[in-house]
Coordinates of C-alpha atoms in Angstrom, one line a residue:
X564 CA 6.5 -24.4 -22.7
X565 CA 10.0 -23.5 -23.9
X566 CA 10.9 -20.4 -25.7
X567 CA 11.1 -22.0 -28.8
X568 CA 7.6 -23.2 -28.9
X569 CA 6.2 -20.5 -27.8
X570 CA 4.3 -18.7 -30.8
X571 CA 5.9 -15.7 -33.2
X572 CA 4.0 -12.3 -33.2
X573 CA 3.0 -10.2 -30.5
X574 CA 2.9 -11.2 -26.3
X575 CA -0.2 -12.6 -25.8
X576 CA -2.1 -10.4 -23.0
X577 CA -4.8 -10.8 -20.0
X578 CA -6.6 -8.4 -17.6
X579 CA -8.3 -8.3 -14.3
X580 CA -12.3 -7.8 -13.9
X581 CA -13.2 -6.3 -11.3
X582 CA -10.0 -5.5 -10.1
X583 CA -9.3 -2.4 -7.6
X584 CA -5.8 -0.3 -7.0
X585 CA -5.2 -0.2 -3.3
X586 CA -2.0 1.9 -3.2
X587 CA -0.2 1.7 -0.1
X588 CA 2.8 3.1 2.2
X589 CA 5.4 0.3 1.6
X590 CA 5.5 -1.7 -1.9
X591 CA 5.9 -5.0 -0.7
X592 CA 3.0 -4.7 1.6
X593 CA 0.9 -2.8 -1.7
X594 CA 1.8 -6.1 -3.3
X595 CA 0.3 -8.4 -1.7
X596 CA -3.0 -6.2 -0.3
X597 CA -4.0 -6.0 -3.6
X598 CA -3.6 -9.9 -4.0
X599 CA -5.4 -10.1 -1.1
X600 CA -8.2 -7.6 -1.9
X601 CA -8.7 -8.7 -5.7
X602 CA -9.1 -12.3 -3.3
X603 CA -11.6 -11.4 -1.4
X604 CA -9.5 -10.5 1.8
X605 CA -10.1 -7.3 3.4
X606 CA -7.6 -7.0 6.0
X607 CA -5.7 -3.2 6.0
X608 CA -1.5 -2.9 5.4
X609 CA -0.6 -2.5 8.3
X610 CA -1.7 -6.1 9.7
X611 CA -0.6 -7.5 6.9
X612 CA 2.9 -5.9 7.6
X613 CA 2.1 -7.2 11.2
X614 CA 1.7 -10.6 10.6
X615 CA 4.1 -10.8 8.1
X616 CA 6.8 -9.6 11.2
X617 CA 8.4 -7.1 8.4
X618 CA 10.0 -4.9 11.4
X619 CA 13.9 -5.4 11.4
X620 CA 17.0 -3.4 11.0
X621 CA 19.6 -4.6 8.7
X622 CA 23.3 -3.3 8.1
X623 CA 24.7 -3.6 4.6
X624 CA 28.5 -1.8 4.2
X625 CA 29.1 0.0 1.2
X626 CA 31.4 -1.9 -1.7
X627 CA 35.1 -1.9 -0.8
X628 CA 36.7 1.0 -1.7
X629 CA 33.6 3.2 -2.6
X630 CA 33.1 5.9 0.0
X631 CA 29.4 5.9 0.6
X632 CA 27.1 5.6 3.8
X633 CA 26.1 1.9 4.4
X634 CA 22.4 0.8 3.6
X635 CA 20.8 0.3 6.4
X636 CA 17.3 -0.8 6.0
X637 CA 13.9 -1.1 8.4
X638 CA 12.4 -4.7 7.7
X639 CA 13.2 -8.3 6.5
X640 CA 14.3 -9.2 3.3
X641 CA 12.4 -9.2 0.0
X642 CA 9.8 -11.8 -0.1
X643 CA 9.6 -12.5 3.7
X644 CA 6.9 -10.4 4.2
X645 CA 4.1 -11.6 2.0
X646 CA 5.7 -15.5 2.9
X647 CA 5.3 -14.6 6.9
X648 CA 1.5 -13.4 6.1
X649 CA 0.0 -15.9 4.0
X650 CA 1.5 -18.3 6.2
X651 CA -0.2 -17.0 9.3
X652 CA -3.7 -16.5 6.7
X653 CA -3.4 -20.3 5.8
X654 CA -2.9 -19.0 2.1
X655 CA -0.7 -20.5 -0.1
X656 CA 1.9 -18.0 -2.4
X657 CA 3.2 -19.6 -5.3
X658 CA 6.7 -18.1 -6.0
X659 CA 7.8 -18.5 -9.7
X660 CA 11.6 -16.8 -11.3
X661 CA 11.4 -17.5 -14.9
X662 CA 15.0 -18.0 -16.9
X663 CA 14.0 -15.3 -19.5
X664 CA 11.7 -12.7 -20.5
X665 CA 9.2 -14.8 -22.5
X666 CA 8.8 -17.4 -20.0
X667 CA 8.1 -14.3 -17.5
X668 CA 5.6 -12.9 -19.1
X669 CA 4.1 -16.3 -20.1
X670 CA 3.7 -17.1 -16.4
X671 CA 2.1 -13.7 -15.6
X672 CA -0.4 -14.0 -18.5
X673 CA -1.2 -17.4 -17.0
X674 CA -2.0 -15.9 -13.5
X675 CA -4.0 -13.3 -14.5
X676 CA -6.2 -15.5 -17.0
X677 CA -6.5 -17.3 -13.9
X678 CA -7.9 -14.3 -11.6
X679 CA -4.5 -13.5 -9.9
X680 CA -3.1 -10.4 -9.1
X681 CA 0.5 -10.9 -9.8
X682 CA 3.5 -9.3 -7.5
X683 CA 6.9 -8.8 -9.3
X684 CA 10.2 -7.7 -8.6
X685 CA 11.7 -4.9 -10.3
X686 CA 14.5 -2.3 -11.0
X687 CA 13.3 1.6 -10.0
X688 CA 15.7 2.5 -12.8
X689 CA 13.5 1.1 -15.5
X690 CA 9.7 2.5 -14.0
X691 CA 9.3 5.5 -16.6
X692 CA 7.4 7.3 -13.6
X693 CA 9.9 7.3 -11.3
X694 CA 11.7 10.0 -10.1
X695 CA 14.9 8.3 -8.7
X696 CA 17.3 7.4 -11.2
X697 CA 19.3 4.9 -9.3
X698 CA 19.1 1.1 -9.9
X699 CA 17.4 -0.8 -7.1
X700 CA 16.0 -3.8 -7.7
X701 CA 13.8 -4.8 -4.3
X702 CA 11.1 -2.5 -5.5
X703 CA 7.5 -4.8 -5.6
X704 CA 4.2 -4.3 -8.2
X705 CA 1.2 -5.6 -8.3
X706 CA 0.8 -6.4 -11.6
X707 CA -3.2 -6.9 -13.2
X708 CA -3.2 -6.3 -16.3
X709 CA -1.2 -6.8 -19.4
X710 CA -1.6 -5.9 -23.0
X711 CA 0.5 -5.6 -26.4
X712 CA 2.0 -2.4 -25.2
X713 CA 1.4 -1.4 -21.4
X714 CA 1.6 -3.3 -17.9
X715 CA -1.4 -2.4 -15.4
X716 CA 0.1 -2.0 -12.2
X717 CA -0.4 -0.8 -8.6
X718 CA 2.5 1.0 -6.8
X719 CA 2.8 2.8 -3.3
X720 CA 1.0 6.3 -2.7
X721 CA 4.4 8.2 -2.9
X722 CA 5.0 7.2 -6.8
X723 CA 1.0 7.2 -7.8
X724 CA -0.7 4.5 -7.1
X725 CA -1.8 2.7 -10.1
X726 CA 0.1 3.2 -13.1
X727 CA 0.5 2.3 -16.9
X728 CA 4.1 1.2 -17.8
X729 CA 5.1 0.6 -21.6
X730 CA 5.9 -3.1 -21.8
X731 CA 9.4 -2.7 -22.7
X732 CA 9.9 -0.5 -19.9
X733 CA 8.5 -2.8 -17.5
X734 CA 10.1 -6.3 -19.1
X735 CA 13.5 -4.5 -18.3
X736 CA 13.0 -3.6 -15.1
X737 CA 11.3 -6.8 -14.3
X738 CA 14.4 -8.8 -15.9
X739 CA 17.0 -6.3 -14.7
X740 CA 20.1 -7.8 -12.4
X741 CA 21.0 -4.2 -11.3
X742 CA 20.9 -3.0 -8.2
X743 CA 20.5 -3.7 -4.1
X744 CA 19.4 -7.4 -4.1
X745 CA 18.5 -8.0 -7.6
X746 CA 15.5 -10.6 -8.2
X747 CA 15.5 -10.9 -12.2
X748 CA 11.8 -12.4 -13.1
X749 CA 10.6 -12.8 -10.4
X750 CA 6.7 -13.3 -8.8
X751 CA 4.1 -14.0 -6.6
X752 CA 0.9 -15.2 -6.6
X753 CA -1.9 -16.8 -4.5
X754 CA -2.4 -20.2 -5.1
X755 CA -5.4 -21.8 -3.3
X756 CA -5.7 -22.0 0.2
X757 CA -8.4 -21.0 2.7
X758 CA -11.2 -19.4 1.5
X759 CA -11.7 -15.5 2.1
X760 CA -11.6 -14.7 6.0
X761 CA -15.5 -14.6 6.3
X762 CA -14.7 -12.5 9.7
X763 CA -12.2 -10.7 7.7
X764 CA -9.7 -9.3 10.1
X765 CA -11.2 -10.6 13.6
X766 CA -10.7 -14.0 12.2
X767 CA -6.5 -13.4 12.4
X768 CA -7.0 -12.7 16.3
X769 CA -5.1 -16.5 16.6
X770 CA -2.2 -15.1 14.8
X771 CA -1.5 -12.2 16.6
X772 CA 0.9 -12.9 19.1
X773 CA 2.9 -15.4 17.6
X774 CA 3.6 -12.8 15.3
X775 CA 4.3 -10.1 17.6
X776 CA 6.7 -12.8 19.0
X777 CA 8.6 -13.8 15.7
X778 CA 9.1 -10.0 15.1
X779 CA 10.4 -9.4 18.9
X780 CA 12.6 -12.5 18.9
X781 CA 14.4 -11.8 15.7
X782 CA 14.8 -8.3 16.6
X783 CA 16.3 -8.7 19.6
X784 CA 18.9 -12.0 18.4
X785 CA 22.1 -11.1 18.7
X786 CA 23.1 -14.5 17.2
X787 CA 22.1 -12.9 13.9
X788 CA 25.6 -10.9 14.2
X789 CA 26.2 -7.3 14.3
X790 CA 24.2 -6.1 10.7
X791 CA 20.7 -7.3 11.8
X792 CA 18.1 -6.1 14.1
X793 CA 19.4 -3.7 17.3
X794 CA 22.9 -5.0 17.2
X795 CA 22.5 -2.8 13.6
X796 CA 21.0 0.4 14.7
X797 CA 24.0 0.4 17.1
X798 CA 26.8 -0.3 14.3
X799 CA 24.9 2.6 12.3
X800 CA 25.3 4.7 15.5
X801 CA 29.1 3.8 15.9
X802 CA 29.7 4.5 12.5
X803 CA 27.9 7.5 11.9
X804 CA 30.6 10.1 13.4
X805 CA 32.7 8.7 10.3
X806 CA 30.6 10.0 7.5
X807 CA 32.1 13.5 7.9
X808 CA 35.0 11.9 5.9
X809 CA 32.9 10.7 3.3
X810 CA 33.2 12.9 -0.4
X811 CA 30.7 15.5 -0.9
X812 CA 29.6 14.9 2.6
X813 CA 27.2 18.0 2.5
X814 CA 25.1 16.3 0.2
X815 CA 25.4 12.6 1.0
X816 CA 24.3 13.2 4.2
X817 CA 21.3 14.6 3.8
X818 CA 20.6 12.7 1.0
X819 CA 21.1 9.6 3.3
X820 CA 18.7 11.4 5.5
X821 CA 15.9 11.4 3.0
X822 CA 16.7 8.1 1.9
X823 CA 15.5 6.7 5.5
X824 CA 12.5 9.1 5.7
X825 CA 11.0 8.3 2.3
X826 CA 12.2 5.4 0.4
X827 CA 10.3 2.2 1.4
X828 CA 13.1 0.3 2.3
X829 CA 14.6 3.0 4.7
X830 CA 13.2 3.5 8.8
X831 CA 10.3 5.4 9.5
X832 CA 8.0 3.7 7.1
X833 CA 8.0 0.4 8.8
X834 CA 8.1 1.6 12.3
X835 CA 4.6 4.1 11.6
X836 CA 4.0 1.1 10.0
X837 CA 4.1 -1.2 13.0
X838 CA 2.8 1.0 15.5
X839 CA -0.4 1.1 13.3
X840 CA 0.3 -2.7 13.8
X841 CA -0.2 -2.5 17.7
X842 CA -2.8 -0.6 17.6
X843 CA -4.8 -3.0 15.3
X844 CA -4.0 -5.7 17.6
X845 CA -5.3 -4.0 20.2
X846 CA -8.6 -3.2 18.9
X847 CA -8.7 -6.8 17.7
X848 CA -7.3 -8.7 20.7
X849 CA -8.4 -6.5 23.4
X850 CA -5.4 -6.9 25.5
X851 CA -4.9 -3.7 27.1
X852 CA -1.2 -4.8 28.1
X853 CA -0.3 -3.6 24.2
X854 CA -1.2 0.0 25.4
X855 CA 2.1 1.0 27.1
X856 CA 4.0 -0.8 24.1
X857 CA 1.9 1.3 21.2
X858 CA 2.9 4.3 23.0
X859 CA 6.8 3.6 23.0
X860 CA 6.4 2.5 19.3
X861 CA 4.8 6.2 18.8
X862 CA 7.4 7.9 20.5
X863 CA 10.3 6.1 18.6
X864 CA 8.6 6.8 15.3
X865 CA 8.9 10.8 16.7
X866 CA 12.5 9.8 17.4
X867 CA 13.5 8.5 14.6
X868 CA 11.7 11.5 12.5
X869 CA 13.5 13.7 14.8
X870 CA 17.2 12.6 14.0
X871 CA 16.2 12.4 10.1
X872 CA 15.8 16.1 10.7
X873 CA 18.9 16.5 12.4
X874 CA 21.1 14.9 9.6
X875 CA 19.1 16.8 6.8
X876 CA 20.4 20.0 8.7
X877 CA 24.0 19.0 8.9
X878 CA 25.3 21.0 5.8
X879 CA 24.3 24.4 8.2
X880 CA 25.8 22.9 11.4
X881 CA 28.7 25.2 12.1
X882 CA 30.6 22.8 13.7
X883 CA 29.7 19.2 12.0
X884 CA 31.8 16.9 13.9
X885 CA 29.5 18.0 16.9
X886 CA 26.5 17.6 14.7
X887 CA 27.4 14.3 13.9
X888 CA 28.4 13.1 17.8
X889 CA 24.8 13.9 18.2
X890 CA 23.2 12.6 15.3
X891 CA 25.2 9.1 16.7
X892 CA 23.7 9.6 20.3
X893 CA 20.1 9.8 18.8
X894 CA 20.4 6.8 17.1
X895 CA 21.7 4.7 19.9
X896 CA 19.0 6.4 21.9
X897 CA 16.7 5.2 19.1
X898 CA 18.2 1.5 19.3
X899 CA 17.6 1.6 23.5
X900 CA 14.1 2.7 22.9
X901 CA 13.4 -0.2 20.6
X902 CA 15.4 -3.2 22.5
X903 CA 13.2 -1.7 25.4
X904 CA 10.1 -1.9 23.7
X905 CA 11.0 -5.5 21.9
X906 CA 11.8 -6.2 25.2
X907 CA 8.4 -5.9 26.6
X908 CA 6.8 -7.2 23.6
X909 CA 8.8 -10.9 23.6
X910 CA 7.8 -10.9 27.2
X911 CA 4.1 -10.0 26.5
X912 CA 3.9 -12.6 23.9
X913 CA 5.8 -15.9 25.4
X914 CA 3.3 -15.3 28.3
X915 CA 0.5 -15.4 25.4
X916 CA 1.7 -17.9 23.3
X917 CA 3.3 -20.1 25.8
X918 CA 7.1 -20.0 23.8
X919 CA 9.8 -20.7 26.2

């Protein structure tokens, strides 16, 4: 329906029955469990995160000419994890991106009305609870409910789980073009498919290693060029002695440091995330060769928790050139430790899976 025929007045409105918030670690991954819960599909984040092979690294360099760390990140790009998933679930995701904001919020009323939990892409800016007043605009909600005035939606752990947004707030952020990797209007939802897993998770034993293999592959390609997977973590590492130069180092330093321990798109997250992973698998698959792998994954979440510390304590390093030499040998020891580990993991599952 275009714009124009689209009835005068208030934004017609629809809500969930039944529906339950499952907040979550990462937003993307909240997304789409609560899609998948509200489904009938009881599997826990971190397989979802599994299958959906969300562990990467990626390198993005600041703007020219503005003096500012470079983003680097700790999983695929928006979108690819709940595609990777449903994929492997045999579920269909319907991905719709609306030209404006009434045929946005016509498409969400349509979803819901129609039992669907809807994911959307939005700008932090805009989200009234959120503490961060940057523009971002990878953040994900899972949207169930909307009315003449508020959007129901669910969010991560970290910023409250469910939550009531006034409708203008959340139909700017939703439309906003601000940002890292702006998305303006655009979502998710189920669209048919299989029917719920009546095993629940044991039923996704198939699509274990292939996924452990995607993940591993793509991680290790050094086709991909120098700002994805290790090949990343090591330009991060070479750059890092660098940021002493940087304006106001003594605050954008740590602050970079805090990025990659809390904010969902940052490091730790996603590799807590996919050592949970590992362990699922193997209490699911039962192959004890993921033991020695789980292990490395839990010491390189330590690792990486460790060098966070390191940087947040570089204003009081008495001599920060050293401080930062150290911070850089951490993090190539950090990218060793995970080429190791992928290493293992590739060669685990083409044995499995039969890939060449």
């Amino acid at each position: 329906m275009s714009a124009a025929a689209r009835p005068a007045g208030r934004p017609r409105g629809a809500m969930l029955g039944g529906f339950r918030p499952v907040p979550g670690v990462h937003c993307e991954t909240t997304m789409l469990n609560n899609m998948l819960r509200h489904a009938g599909i009881d599997v826990s984040e971190a397989l979802v995160f599994g299958l959906g092979q969300g562990i990467d690294a990626q390198f993005f360099p600041p703007p020219p000419h503005v003096p500012a760390p470079p983003m680097l990140t700790g999983r695929v790009g928006p979108g690819r994890i709940a595609e990777n998933a449903c994929a492997a679930m045999g579920l269909s995701l319907a991905t719709v991106q609306e030209a404006d904001d009434a045929g946005a919020h016509a498409q969400a009323v349509s979803a819901l009305s129609a039992g669907q939990v809807v994911g959307v892409t939005v700008d932090i800016f805009h989200l009234d609870y959120f503490a961060s007043r940057t523009h971002f605009s990878a953040h994900c909600l899972a949207l169930h409910g909307l009315d003449a005035s508020t959007a129901y939606v669910v969010d991560t752990t970290q910023q409250g789980g469910a939550q009531r947004l006034p409708l203008e707030s959340f139909t700017r952020a939703r439309a906003s073009d601000e940002g890292f990797m702006p998305s303006p209007r655009l979502h998710w939802h189920l669209d048919g498919g299989r029917d719920p897993l009546t095993g629940g998770a044991a039923d996704l034993v198939p699509q274990v290693w292939p996924a452990v293999h995607g993940a591993a592959a793509r991680c290790l390609d050094r086709g991909r060029g120098d700002d994805r997977g290790i090949p990343a973590l090591r330009r991060a590492a070479e750059e890092l002695p660098g940021w002493q130069q940087l304006p106001r180092s003594e605050v954008t330093i740590p602050e970079t440091a805090r990025f990659w321990r809390f904010a969902g798109t940052g490091g730790t997250n996603f590799r807590g995330l996919y050592a949970e992973f590992l362990a699922e698998a193997h209490a699911l698959t039962g192959d004890a060769d993921l033991l020695p792998s789980l292990t490395r994954f839990e010491e390189i979440v330590t690792a990486w928790t460790e060098l966070i510390d390191h940087l947040t304590a570089y204003p009081e390093a008495l001599d920060r050139a050293a401080h930062l030499k150290e911070a850089a040998a951490r993090l190539h020891a950090v990218a060793d430790a995970e080429e190791a580990v992928f290493g293992r993991l590739l060669e685990l599952s083409r044995d499995r899976v039969g890939a060449v």
